[in-house]
Short mmCIF file of C-alpha atoms and ligand atoms in Angstrom, two decimals:
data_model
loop_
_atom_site.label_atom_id
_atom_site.label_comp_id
_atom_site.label_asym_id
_atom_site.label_seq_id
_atom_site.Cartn_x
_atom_site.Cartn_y
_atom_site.Cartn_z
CA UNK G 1293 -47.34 -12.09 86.35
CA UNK G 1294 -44.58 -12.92 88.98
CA UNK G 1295 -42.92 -15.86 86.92
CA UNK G 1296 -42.49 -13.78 83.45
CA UNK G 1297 -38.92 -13.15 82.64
CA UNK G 1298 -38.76 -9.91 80.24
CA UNK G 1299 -35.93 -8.57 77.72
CA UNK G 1300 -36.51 -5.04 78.16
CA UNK G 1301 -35.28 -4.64 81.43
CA UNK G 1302 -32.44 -6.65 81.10
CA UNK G 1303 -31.56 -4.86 77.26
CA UNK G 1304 -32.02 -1.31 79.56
CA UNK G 1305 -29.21 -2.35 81.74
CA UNK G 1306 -26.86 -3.77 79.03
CA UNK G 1307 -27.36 -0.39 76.89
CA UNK G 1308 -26.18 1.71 80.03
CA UNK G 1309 -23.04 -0.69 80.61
CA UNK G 1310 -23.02 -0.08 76.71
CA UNK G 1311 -22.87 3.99 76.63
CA UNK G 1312 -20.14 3.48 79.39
CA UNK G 1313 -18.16 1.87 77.62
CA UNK G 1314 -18.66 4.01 74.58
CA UNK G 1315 -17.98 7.15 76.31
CA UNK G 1316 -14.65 5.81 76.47
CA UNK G 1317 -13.85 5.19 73.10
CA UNK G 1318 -12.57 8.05 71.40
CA UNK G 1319 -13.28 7.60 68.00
CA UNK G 1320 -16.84 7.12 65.89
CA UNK G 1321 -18.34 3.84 66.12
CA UNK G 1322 -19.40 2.16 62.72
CA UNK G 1323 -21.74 -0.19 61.71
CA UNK G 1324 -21.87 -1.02 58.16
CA UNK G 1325 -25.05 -3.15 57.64
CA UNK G 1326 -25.67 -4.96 54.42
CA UNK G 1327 -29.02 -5.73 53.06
CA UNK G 1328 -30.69 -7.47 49.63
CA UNK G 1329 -33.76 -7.87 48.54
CA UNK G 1330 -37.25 -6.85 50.29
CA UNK G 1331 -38.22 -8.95 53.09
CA UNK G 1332 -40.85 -7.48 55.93
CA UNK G 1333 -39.49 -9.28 58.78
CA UNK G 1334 -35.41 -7.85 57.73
CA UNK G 1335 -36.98 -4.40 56.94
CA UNK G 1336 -38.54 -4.58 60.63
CA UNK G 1337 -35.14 -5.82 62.35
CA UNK G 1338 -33.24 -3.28 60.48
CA UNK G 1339 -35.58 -0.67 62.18
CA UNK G 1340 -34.58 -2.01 65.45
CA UNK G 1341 -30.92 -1.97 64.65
CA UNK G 1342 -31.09 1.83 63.66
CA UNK G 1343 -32.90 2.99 66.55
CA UNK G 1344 -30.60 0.77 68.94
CA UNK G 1345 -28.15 1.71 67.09
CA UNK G 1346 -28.67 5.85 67.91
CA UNK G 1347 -29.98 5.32 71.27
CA UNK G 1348 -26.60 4.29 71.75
CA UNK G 1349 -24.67 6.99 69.62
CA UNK G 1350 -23.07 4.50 67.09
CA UNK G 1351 -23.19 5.79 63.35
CA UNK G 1352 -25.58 2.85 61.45
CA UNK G 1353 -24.63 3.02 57.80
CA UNK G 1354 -27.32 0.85 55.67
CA UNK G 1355 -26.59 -0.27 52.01
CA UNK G 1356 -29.11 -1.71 50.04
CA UNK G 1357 -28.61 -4.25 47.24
CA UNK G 1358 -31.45 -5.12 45.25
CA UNK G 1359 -32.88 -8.64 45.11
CA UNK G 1360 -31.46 -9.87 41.84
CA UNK G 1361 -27.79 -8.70 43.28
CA UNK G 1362 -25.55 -12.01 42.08
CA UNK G 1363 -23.28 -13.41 44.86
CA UNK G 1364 -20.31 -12.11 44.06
CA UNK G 1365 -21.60 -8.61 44.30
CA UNK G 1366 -22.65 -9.02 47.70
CA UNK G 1367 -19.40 -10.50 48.80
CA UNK G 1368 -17.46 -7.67 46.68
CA UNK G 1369 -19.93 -5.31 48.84
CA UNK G 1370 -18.71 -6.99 52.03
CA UNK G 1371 -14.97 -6.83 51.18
CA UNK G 1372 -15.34 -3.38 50.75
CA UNK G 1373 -16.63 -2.84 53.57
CA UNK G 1374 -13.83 -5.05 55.37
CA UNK G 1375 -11.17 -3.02 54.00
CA UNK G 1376 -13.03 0.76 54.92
CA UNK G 1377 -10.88 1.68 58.12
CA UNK G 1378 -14.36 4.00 59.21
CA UNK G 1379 -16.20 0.58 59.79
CA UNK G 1380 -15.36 -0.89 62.59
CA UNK G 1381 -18.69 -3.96 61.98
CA UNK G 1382 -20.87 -5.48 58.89
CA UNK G 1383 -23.65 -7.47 59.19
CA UNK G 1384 -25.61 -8.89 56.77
CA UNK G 1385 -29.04 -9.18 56.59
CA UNK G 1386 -31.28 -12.37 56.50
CA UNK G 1387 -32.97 -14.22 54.33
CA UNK G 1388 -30.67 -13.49 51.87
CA UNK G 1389 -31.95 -13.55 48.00
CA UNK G 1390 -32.28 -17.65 47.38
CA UNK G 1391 -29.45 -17.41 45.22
CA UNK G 1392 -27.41 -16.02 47.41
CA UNK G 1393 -25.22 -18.67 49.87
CA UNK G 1394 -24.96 -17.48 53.18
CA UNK G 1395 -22.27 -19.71 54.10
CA UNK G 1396 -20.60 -18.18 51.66
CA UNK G 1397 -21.34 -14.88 52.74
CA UNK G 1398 -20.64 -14.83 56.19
CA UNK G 1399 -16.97 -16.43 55.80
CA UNK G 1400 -16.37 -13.21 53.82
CA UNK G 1401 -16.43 -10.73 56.55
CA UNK G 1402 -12.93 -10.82 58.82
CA UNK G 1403 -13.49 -11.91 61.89
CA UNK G 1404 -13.20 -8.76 63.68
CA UNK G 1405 -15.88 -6.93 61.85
CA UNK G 1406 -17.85 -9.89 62.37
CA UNK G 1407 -20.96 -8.50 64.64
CA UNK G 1408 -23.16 -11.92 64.28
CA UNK G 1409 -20.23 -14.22 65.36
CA UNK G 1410 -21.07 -16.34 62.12
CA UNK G 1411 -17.77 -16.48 60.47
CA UNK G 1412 -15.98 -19.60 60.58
CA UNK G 1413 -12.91 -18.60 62.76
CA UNK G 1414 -15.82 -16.68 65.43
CA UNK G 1415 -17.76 -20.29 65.44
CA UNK G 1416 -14.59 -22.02 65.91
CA UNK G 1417 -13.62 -19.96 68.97
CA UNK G 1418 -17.53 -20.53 70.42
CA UNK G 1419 -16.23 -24.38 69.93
CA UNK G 1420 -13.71 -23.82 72.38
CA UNK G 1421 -15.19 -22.24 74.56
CA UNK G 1422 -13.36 -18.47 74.06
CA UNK G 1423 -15.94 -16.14 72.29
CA UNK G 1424 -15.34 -12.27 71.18
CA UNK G 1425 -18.54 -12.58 69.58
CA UNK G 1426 -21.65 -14.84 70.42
CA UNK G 1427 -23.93 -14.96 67.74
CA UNK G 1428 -27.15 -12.09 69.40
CA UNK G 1429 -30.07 -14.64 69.69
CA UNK G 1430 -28.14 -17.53 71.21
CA UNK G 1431 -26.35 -14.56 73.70
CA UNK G 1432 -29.71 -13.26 73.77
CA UNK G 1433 -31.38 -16.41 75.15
CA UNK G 1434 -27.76 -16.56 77.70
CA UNK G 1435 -28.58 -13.07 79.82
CA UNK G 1436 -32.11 -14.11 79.90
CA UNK G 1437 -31.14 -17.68 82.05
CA UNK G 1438 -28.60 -15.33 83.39
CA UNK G 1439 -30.84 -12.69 84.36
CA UNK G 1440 -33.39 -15.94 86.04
CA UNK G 1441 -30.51 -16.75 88.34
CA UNK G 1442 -30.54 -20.57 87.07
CA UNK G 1443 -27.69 -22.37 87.38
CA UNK G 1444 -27.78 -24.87 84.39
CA UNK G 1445 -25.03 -26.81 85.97
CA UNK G 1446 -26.46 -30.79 85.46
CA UNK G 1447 -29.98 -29.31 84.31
CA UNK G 1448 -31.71 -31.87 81.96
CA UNK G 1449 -32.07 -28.68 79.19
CA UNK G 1450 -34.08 -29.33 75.71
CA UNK G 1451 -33.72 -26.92 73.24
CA UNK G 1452 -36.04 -27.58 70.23
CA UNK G 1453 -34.67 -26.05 66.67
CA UNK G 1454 -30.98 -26.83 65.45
CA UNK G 1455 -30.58 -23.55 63.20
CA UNK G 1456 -26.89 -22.44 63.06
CA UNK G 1457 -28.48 -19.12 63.81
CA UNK G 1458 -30.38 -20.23 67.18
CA UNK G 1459 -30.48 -23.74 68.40
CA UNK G 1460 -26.87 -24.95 67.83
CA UNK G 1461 -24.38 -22.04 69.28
CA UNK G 1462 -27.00 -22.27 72.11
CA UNK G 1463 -26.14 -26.17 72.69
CA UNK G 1464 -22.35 -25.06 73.06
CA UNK G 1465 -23.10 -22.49 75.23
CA UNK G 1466 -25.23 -24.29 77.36
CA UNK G 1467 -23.05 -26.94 77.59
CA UNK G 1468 -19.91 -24.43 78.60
CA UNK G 1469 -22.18 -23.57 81.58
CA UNK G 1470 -22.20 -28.33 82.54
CA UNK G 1471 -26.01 -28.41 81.55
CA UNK G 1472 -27.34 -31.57 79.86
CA UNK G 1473 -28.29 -30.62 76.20
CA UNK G 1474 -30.68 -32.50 74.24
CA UNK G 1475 -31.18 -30.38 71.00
CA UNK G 1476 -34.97 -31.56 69.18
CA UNK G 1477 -35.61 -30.60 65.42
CA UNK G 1478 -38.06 -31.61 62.68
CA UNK G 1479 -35.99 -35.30 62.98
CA UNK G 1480 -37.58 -35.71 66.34
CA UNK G 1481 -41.07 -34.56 65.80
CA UNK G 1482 -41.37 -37.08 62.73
CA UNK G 1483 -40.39 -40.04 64.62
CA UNK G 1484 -43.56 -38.81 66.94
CA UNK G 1485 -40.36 -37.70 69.93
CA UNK G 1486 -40.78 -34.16 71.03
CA UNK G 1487 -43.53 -34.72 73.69
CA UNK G 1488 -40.92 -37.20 75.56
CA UNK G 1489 -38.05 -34.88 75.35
CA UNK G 1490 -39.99 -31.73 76.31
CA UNK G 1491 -41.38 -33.15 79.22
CA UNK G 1492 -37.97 -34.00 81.02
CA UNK G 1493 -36.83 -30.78 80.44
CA UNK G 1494 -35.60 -28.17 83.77
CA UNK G 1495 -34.71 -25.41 81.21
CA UNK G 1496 -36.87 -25.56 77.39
CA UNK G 1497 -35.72 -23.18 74.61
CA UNK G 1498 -37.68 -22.95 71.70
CA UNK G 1499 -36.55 -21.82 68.55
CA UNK G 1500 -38.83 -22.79 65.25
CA UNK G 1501 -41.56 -20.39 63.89
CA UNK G 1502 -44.74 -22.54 64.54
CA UNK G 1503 -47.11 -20.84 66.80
CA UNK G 1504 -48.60 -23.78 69.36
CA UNK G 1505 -45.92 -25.96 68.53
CA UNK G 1506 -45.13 -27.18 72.40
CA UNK G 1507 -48.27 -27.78 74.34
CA UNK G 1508 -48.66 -25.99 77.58
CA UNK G 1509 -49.48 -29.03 79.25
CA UNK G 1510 -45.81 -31.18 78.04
CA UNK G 1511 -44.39 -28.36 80.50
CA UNK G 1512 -43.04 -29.86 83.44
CA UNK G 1513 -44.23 -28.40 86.81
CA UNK G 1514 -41.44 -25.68 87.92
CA UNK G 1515 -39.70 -25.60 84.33
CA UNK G 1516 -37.78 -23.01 82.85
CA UNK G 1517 -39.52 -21.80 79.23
CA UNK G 1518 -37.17 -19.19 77.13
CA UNK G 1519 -39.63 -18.65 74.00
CA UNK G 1520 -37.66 -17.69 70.87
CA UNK G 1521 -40.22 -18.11 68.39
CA UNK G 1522 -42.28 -15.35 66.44
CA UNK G 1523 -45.35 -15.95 64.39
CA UNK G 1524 -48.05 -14.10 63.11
CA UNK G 1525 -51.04 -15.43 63.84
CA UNK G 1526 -54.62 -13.31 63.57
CA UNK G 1527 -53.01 -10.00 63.64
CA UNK G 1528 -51.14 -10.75 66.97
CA UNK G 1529 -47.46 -11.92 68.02
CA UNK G 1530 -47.12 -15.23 69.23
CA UNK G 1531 -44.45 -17.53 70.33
CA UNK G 1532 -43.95 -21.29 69.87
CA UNK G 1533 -45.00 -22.37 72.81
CA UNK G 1534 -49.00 -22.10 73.99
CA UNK G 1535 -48.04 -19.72 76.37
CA UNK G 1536 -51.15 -19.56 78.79
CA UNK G 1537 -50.82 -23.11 79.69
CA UNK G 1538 -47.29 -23.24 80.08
CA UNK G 1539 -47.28 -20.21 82.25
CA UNK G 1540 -49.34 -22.08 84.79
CA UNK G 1541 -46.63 -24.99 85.13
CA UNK G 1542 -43.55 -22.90 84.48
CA UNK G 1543 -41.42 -21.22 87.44
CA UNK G 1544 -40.22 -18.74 84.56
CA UNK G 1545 -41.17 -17.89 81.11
CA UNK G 1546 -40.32 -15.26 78.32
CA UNK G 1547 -43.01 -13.59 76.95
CA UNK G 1548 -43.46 -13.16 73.18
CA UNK G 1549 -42.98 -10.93 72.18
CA UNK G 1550 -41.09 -8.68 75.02
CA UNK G 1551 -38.66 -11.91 75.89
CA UNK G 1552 -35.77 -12.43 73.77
CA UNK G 1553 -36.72 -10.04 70.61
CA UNK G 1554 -35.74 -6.80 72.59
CA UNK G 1555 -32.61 -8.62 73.80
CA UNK G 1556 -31.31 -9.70 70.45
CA UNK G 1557 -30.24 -6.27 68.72
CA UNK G 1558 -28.86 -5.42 71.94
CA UNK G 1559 -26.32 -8.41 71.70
CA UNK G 1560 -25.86 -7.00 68.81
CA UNK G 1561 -24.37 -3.87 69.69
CA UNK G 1562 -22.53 -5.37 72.76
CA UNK G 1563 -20.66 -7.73 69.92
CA UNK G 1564 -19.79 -4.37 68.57
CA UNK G 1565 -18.38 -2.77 71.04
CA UNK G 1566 -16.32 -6.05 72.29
CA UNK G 1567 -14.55 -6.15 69.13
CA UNK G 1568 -13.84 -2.30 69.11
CA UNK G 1569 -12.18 -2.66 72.56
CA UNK G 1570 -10.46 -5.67 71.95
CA UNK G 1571 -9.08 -3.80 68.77
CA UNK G 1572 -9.98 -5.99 66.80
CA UNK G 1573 -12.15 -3.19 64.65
P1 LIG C 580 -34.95 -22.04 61.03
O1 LIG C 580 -36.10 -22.14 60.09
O2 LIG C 580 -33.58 -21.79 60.53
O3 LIG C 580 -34.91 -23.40 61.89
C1 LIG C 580 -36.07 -23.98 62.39
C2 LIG C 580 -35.73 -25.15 63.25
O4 LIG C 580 -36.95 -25.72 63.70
C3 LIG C 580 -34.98 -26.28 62.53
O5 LIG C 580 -34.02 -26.80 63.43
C4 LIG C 580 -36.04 -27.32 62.26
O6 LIG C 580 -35.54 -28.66 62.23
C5 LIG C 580 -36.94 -27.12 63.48
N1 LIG C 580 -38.32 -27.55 63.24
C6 LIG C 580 -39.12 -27.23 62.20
N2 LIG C 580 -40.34 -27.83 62.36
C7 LIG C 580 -40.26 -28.53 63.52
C8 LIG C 580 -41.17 -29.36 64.21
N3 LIG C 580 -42.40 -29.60 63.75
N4 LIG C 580 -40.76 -29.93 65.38
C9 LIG C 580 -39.53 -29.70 65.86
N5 LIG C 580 -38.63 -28.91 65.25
C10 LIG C 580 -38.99 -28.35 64.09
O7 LIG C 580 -35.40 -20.98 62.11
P2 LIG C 580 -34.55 -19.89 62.98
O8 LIG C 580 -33.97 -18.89 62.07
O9 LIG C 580 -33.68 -20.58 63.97
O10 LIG C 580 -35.77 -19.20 63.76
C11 LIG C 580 -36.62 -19.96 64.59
C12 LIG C 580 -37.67 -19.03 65.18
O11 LIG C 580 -37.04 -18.08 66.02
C13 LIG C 580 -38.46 -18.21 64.15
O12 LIG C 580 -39.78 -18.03 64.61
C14 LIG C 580 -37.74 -16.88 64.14
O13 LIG C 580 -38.58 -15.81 63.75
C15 LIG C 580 -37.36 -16.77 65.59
N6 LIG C 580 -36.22 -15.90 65.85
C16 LIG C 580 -36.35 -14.98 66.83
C17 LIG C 580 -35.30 -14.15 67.15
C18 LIG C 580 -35.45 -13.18 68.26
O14 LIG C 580 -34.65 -12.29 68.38
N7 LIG C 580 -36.45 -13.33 69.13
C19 LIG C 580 -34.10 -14.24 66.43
C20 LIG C 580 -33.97 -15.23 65.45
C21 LIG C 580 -35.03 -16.07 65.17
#
């Protein structure tokens, strides 16, 4: 398909500027991830970090907690692991145990160990406009529009999902780059919304986790479609938006998966490496 915008090339190109840059630090590169509790869709991105992660020659160092772990441990973990000189970043792995506060978690790690951009000071500098760290999937869903050659400059763009993950560093980022933002959630599909909103749209990002969720046919003709969704649905990977349909309307679209998913971890490791050459870790 001619209008199908895939990660893998792009994450290709980004790991090469990535081993360039590596070759030129001379020390081991560290990253210290933390993970609690079982959880099939963690287990499966912590796969992908590890095999990023030595593609790239950076040392991945994985400790486990086990689910019942109380807060405090895992933030004792993570201040451990802020004070080790050999780690240079932490992340911590989600869904975290329900007990367990994120929040809480993430303003733990010091800023620059923090991979995900999460932390409060990282989100604060995404505010204004002066990242170190972008958190991956937002970044992710960046290089993609980046790699499409859109200029979002004025573009009416709907993004649909208001995570602090996903949908709302992408609505500062987009709007860095002068594109109108309208950011959809579960508010605007209750008051019976999201059809009107999806339709104006020049550039749609979905982020939500319901497979069919944006109707091929709300696509406008010659729109830009960045899928971020992943669902299992009979056995097979599928996005949030009913891709065949869409496909036929949209100028560009990300596949799911082989859009943003192989992008993500990649953002990962470029976070990495920014804060080991801006000495911050
Ligand atoms: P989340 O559960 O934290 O947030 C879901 C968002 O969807 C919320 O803003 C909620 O208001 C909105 N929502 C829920 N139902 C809705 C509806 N009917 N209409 C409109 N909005 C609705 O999810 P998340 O962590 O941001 O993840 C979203 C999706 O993206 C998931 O499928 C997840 O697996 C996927 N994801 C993919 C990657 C990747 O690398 N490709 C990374 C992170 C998340």
């Amino acid at each position: 398909m001619e209008n199908l915008l895939e990660g893998k090339p792009i994450a290709e190109r980004i790991k090469n500027e990535l081993r360039a840059a590596i070759a030129t630090i001379n020390k081991p590169i560290v990253l210290a991830s933390v993970h609690a509790g079982e959880n099939g869709g963690a287990d499966a991105y912590v796969r992908s970090q590890q095999k990023t992660a030595k593609e790239l020659g950076i040392t991945y160092q994985l400790h486990r907690l086990n689910g019942s772990v109380r807060e405090e441990e895992v933030i004792e973990c993570v201040q451990a692991l802020n004070a080790d000189n050999a780690v240079n970043g932490i992340i911590v792995q989600m869904p975290l145990p329900p007990h367990v506060d994120y929040t809480k978690i993430s303003a733990s790690i010091v800023p620059g160990k923090d991979v995900e951009g999460m932390c409060p000071e990282n989100i604060g500098k995404l505010l204004f406009g002066a990242p170190v760290v972008v958190p991956c999937t937002a970044a992710a869903v960046m290089e993609i529009i980046k790699s499409g050659g859109i200029d979002l400059c004025g573009k009416e763009t709907v993004v649909v999902g208001h995570s602090e993950i996903v949908g709302k560093p992408l609505a500062l980022l987009l709007l860095e780059e002068l594109a109108t933002v309208t950011v959809c959630h579960i508010g605007t599909s209750k008051a019976g919304k999201l059809e009107e909103h999806v339709e104006k749209a020049d550039v749609l990002i979905v982020a939500v986790g319901k497979a069919g969720l944006i109707h091929g046919e709300w696509v406008k003709e010659g729109a830009v479609v960045i899928d971020v969704g992943i669902n299992r649905e009979k056995g097979k990977i599928v996005g949030d938006v009913e891709f065949e349909t869409a496909a036929q309307r949209a100028s560009l679209i990300t596949p799911v998966p082989g859009g943003v998913g192989p992008l993500t971890v990649t953002m990962l490791m470029r976070n990495l490496v920014s804060l080991v050459t801006q000495g911050n870790a």
